[in-house]
PDB file of C-alpha atoms in Angstrom:
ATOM      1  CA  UNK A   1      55.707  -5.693-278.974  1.00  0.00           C
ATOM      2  CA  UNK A   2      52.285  -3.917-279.148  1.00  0.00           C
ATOM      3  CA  UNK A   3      52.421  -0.577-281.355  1.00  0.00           C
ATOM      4  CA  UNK A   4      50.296   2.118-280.229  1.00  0.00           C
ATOM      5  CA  UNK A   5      50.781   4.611-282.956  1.00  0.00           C
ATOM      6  CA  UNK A   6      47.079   4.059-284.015  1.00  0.00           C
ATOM      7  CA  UNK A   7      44.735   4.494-281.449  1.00  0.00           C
ATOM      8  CA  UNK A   8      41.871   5.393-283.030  1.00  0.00           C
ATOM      9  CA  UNK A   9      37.956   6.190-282.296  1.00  0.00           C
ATOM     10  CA  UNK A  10      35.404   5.119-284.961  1.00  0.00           C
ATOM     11  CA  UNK A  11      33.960   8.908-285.165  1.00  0.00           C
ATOM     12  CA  UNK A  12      37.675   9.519-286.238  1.00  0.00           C
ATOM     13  CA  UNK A  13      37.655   7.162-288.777  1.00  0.00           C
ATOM     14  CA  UNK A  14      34.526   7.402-290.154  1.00  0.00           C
ATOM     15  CA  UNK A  15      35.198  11.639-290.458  1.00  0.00           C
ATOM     16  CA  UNK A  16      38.254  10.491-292.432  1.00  0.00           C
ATOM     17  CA  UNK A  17      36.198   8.596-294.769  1.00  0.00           C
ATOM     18  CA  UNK A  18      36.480   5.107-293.116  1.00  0.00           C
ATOM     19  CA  UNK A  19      34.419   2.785-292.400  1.00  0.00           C
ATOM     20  CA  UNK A  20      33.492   0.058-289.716  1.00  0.00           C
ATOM     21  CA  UNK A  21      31.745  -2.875-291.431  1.00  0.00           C
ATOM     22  CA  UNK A  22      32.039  -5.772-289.367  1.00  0.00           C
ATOM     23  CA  UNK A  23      33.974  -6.997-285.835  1.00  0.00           C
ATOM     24  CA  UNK A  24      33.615  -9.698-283.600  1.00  0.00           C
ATOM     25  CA  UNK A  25      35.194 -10.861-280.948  1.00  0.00           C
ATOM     26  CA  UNK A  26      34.917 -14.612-278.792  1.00  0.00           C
ATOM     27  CA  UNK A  27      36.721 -15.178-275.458  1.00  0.00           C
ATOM     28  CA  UNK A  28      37.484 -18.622-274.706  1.00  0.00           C
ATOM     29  CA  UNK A  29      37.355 -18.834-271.020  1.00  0.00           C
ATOM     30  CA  UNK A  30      38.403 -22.324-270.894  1.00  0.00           C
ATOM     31  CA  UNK A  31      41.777 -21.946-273.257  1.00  0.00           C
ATOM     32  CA  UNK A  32      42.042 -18.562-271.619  1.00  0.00           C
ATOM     33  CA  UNK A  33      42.942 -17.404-275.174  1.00  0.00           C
ATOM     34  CA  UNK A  34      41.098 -14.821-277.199  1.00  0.00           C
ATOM     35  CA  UNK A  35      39.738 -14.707-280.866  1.00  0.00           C
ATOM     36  CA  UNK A  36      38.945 -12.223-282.889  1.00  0.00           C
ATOM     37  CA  UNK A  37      38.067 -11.561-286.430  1.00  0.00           C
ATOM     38  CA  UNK A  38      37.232  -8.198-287.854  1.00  0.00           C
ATOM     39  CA  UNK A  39      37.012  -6.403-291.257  1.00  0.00           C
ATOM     40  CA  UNK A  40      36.871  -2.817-291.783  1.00  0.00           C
ATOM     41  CA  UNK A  41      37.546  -0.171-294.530  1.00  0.00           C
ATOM     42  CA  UNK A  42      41.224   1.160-294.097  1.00  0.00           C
ATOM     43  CA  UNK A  43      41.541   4.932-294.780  1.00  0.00           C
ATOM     44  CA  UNK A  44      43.446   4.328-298.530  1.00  0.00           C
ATOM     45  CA  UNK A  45      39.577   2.514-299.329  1.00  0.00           C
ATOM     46  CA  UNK A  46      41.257  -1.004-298.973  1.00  0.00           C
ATOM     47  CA  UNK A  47      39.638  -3.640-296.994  1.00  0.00           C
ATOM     48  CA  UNK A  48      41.550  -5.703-294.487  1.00  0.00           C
ATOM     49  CA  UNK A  49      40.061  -8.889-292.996  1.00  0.00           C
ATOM     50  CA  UNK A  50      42.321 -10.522-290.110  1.00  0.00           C
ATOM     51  CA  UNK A  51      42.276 -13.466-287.890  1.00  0.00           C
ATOM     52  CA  UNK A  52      44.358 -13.299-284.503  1.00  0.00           C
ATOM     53  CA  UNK A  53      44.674 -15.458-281.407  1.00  0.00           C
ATOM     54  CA  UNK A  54      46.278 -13.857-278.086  1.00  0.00           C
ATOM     55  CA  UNK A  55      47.789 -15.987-275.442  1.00  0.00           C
ATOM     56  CA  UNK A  56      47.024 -15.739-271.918  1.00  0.00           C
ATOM     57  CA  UNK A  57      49.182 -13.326-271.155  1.00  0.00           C
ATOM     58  CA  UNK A  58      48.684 -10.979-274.074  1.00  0.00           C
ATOM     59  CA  UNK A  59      45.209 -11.103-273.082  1.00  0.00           C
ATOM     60  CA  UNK A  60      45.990  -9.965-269.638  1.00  0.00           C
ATOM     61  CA  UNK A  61      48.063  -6.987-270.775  1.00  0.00           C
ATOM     62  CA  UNK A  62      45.855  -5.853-272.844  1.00  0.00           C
ATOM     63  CA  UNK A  63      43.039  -6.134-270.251  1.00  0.00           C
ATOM     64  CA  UNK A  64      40.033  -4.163-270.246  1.00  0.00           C
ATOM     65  CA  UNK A  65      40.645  -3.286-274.107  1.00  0.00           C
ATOM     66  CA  UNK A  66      38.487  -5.991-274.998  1.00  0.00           C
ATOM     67  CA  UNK A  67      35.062  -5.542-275.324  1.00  0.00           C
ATOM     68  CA  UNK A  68      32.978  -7.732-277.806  1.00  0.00           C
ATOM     69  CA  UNK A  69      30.963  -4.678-279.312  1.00  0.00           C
ATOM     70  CA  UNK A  70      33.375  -1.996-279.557  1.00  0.00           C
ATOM     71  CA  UNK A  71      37.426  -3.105-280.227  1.00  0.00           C
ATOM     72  CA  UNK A  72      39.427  -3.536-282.454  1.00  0.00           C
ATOM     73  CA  UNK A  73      43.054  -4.954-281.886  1.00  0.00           C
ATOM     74  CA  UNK A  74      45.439  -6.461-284.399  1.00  0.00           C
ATOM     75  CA  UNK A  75      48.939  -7.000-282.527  1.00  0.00           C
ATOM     76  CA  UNK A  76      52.933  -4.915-284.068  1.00  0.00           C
ATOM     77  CA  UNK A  77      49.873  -2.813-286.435  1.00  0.00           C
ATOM     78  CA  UNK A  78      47.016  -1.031-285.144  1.00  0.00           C
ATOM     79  CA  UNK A  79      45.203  -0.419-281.930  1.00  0.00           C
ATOM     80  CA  UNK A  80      41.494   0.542-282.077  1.00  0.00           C
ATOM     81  CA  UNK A  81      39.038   1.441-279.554  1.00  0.00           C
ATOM     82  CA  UNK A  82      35.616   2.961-279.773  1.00  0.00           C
ATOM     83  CA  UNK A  83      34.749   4.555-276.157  1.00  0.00           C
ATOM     84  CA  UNK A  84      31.910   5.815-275.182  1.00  0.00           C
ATOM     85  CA  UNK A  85      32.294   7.881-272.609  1.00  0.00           C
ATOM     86  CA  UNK A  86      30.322   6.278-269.320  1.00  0.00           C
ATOM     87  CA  UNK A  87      30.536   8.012-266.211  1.00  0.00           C
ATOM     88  CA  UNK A  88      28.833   6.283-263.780  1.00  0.00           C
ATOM     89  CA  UNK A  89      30.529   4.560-260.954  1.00  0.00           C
ATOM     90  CA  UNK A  90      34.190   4.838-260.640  1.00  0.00           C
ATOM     91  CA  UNK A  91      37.420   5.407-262.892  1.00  0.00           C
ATOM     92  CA  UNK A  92      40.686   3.513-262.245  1.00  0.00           C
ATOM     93  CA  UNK A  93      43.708   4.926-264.198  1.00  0.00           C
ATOM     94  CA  UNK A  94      47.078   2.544-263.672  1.00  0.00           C
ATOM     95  CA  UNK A  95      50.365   4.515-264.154  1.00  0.00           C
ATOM     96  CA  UNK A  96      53.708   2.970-264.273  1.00  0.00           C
ATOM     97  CA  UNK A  97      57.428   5.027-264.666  1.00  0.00           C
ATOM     98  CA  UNK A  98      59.981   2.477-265.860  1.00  0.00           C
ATOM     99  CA  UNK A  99      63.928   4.268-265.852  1.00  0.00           C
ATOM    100  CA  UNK A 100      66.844   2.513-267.759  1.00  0.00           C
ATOM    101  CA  UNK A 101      69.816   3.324-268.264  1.00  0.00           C
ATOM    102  CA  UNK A 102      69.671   7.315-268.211  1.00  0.00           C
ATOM    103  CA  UNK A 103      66.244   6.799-270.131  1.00  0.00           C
ATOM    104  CA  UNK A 104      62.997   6.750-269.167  1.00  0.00           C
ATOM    105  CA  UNK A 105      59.697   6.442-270.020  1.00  0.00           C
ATOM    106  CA  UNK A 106      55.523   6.621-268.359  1.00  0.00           C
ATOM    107  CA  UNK A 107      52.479   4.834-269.249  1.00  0.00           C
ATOM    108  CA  UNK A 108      49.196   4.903-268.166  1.00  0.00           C
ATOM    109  CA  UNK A 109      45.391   3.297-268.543  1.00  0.00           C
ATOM    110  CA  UNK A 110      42.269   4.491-267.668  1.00  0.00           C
ATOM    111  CA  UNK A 111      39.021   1.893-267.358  1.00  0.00           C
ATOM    112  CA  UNK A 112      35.850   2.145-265.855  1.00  0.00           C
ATOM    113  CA  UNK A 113      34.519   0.124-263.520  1.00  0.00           C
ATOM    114  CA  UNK A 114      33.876  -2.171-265.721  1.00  0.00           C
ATOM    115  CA  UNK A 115      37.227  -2.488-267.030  1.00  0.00           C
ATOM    116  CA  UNK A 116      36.876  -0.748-270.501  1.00  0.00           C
ATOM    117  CA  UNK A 117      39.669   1.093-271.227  1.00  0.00           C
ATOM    118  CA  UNK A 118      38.771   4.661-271.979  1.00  0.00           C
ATOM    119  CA  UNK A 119      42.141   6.524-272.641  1.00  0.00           C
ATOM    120  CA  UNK A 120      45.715   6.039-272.524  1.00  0.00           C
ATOM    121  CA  UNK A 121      48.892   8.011-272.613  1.00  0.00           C
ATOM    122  CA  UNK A 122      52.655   6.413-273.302  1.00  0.00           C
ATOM    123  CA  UNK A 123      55.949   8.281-274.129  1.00  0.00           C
ATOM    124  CA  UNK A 124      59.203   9.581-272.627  1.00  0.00           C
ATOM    125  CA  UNK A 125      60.040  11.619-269.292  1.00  0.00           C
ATOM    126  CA  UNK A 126      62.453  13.339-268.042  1.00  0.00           C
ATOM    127  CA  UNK A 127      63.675  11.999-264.175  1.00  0.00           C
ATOM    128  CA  UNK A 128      66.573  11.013-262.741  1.00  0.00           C
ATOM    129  CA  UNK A 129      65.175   7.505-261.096  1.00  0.00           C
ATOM    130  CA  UNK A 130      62.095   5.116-261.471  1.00  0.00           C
ATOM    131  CA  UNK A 131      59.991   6.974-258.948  1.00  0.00           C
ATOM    132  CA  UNK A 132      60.265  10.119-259.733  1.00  0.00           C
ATOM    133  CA  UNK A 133      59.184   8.624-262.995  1.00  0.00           C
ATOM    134  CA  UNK A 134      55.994   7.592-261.733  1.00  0.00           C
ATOM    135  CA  UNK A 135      54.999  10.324-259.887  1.00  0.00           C
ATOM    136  CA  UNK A 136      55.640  12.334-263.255  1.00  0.00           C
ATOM    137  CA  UNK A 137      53.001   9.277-264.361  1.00  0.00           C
ATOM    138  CA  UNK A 138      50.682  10.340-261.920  1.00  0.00           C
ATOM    139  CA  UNK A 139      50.436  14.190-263.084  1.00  0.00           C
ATOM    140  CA  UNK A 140      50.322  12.964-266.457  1.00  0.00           C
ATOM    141  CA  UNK A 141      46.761  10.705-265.965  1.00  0.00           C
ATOM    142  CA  UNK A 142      45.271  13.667-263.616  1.00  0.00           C
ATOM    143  CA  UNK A 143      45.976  16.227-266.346  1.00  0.00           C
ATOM    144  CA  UNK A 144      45.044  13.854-268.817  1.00  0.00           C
ATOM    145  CA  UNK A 145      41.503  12.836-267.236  1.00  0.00           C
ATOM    146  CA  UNK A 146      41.049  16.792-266.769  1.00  0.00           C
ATOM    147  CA  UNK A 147      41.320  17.292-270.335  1.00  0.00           C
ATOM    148  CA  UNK A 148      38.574  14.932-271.523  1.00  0.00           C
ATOM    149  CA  UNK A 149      36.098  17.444-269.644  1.00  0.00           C
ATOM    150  CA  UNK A 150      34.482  14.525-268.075  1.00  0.00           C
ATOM    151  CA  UNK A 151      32.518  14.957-264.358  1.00  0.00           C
ATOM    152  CA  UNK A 152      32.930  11.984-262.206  1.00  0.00           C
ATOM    153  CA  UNK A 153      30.175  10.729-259.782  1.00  0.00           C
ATOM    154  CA  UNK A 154      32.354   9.332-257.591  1.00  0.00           C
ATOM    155  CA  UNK A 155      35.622   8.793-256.958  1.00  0.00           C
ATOM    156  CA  UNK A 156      39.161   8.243-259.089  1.00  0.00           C
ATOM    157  CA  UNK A 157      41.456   5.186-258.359  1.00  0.00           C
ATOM    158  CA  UNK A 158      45.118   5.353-259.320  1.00  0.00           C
ATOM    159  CA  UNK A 159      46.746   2.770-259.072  1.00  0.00           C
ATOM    160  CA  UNK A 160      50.707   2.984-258.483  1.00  0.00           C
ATOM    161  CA  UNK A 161      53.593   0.424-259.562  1.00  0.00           C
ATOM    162  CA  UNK A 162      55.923   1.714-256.649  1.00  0.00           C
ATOM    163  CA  UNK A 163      55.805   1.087-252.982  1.00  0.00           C
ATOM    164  CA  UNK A 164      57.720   4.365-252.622  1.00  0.00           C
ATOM    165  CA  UNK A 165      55.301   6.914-254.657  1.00  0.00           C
ATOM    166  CA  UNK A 166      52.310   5.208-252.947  1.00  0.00           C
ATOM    167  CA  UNK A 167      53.646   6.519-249.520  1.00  0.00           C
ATOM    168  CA  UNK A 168      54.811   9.656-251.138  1.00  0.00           C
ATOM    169  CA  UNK A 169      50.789   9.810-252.606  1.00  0.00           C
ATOM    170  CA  UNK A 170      49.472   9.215-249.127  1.00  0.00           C
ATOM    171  CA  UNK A 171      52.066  11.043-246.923  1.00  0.00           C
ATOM    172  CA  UNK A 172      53.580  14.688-247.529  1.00  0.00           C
ATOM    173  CA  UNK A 173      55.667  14.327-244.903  1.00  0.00           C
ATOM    174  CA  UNK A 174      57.883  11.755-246.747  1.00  0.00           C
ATOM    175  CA  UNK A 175      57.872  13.571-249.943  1.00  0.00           C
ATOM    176  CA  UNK A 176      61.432  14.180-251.130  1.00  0.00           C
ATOM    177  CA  UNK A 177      62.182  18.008-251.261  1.00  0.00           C
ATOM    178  CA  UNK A 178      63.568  17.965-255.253  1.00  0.00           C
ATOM    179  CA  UNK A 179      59.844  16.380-255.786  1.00  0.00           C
ATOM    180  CA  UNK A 180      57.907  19.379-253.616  1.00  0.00           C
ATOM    181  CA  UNK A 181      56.861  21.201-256.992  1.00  0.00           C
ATOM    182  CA  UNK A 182      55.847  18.561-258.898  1.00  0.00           C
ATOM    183  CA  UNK A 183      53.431  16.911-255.757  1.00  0.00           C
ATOM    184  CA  UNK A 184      52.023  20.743-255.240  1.00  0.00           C
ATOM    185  CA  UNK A 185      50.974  20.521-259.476  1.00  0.00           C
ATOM    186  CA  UNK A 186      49.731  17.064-258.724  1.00  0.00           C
ATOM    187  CA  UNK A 187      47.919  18.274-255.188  1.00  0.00           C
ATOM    188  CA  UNK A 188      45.946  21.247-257.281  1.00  0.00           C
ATOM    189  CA  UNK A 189      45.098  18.374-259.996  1.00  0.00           C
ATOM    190  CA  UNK A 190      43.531  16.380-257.051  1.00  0.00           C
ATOM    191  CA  UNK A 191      41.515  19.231-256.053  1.00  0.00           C
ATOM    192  CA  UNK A 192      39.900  20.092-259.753  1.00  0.00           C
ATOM    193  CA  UNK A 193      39.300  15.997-260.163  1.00  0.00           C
ATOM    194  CA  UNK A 194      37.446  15.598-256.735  1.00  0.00           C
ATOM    195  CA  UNK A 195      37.575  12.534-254.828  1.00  0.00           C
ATOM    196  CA  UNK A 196      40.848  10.772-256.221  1.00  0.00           C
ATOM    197  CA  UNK A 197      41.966   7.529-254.139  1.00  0.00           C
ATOM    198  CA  UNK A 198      45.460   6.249-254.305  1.00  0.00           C
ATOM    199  CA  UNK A 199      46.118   2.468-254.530  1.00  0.00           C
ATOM    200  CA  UNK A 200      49.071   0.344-254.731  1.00  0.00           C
ATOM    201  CA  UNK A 201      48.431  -1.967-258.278  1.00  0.00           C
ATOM    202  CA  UNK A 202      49.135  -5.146-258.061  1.00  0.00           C
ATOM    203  CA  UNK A 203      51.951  -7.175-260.858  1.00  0.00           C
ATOM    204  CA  UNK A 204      49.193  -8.571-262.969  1.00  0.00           C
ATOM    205  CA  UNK A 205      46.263  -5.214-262.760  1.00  0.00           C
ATOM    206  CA  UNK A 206      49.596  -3.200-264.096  1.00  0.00           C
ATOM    207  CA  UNK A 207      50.777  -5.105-266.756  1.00  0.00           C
ATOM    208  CA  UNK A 208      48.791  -2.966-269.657  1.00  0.00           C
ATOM    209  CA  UNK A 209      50.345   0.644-268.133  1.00  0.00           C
ATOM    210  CA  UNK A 210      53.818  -1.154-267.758  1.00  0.00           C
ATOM    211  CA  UNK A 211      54.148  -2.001-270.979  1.00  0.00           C
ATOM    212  CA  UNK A 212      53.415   1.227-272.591  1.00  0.00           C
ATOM    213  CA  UNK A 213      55.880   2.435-270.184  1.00  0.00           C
ATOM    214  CA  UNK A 214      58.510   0.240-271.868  1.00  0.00           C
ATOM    215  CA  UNK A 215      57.384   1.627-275.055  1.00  0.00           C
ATOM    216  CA  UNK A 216      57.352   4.903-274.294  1.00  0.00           C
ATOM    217  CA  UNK A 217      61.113   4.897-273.778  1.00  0.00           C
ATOM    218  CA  UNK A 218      61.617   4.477-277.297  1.00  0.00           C
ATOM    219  CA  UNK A 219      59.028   6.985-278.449  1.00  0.00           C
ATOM    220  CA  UNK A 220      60.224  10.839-279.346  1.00  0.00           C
ATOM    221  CA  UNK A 221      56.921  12.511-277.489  1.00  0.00           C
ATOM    222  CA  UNK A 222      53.968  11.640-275.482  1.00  0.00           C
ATOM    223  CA  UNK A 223      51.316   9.623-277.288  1.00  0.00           C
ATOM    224  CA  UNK A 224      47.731  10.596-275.535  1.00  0.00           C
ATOM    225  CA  UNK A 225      44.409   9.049-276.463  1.00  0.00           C
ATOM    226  CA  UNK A 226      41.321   9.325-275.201  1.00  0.00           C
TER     227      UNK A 226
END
């Protein structure tokens, strides 16, 4: 299971007296496997120096979170990404809603266009099913992306788990009436955003946003980074 606990910026760390030595990071396109091998200055002053190797899949969740320059990822401890914050071309934030037995829980991941993940939220919602649950993820990421102050150039993607929310996205008329409110806070988010496009993901593009939807189930509040 990937913790998220720690997402962290280098500014944050190196404010907190940290510091970011050394981190590099080879992709293996013909194993399809990832390695990486970092060292950095922990917080307490001690040094840590780590080798890891992701399968396939583990690469593919954690998608556009690996960037040779700028990431730092070490699997059930920390999760650390420097982002810069590019704004040219477009943004594509992936939101999933996962319900289980009377629980539930949202996740979401924003990348730009070139797949670098740029901020992510994961934690617990309250719904009665799995769509509602995502369309609670879909507020979440608009009032999220508003709150990094950021001006897009062009337009937003989100990209949707559910069949149903996608058609609820695209057409009021099929909007459930206990949903009305919600869709009218998510309609005025649309309008302070811009140009926001709605897309349905596909199993593999959501795997990163379903998983810390899974994880969120279990946390006590929403975890935001960005």
């Amino acid at each position: 299971m990937l913790a998220i606990d720690r997402f962290l910026q280098r500014n944050f760390l190196l404010k907190e007296g940290g510091s970011f030595n050394t981190f590099r990071l080879n992709v293996h396109s013909e194993s399809e496997e990832v390695y990486g091998c970092y060292r950095f200055r922990q917080l307490a002053g001690q040094c840590g120096q780590q080798e890891m190797k992701l399968s396939s899949k583990e690469r593919r969740a954690l998608g556009g979170f690996f960037r040779t320059s700028a990431a730092l990822i070490q699997l059930n401890q920390i999760l650390f990404v420097d982002m810069a914050p590019s704004l040219q071309g477009y943004l594509n934030f992936n939101v999933c809603g996962i319900e289980n037995e009377e629980v539930a829980g949202c996740g979401g991941v924003l990348r730009d266009m070139e797949g670098v993940g740029r901020a992510l939220f994961s934690g617990p919602i309250a719904a009665n099913d799995a769509d509602s649950v995502e369309v609670g993820a879909v507020f979440i990421a608009l009032d999220l992306l508003l709150s990094m102050g950021w001006k897009i150039n062009s337009s937003l993607i989100v990209e949707i788990g559910s069949k149903m929310v996608y058609n609820w996205c695209l057409n009021k008329d099929m909007r459930p009436w206990s949903l009305q409110i919600t869709f009218s806070d998510i309609e005025r988010k649309i309008e302070q955003v811009g140009s926001v496009v709605f897309l349905m993901a596909d199993q593999k593009g959501n795997e990163m946003a379903s998983t810390l939807a899974i994880v969120g189930i279990n946390r006590g509040d929403m975890f935001k980074a960005c």
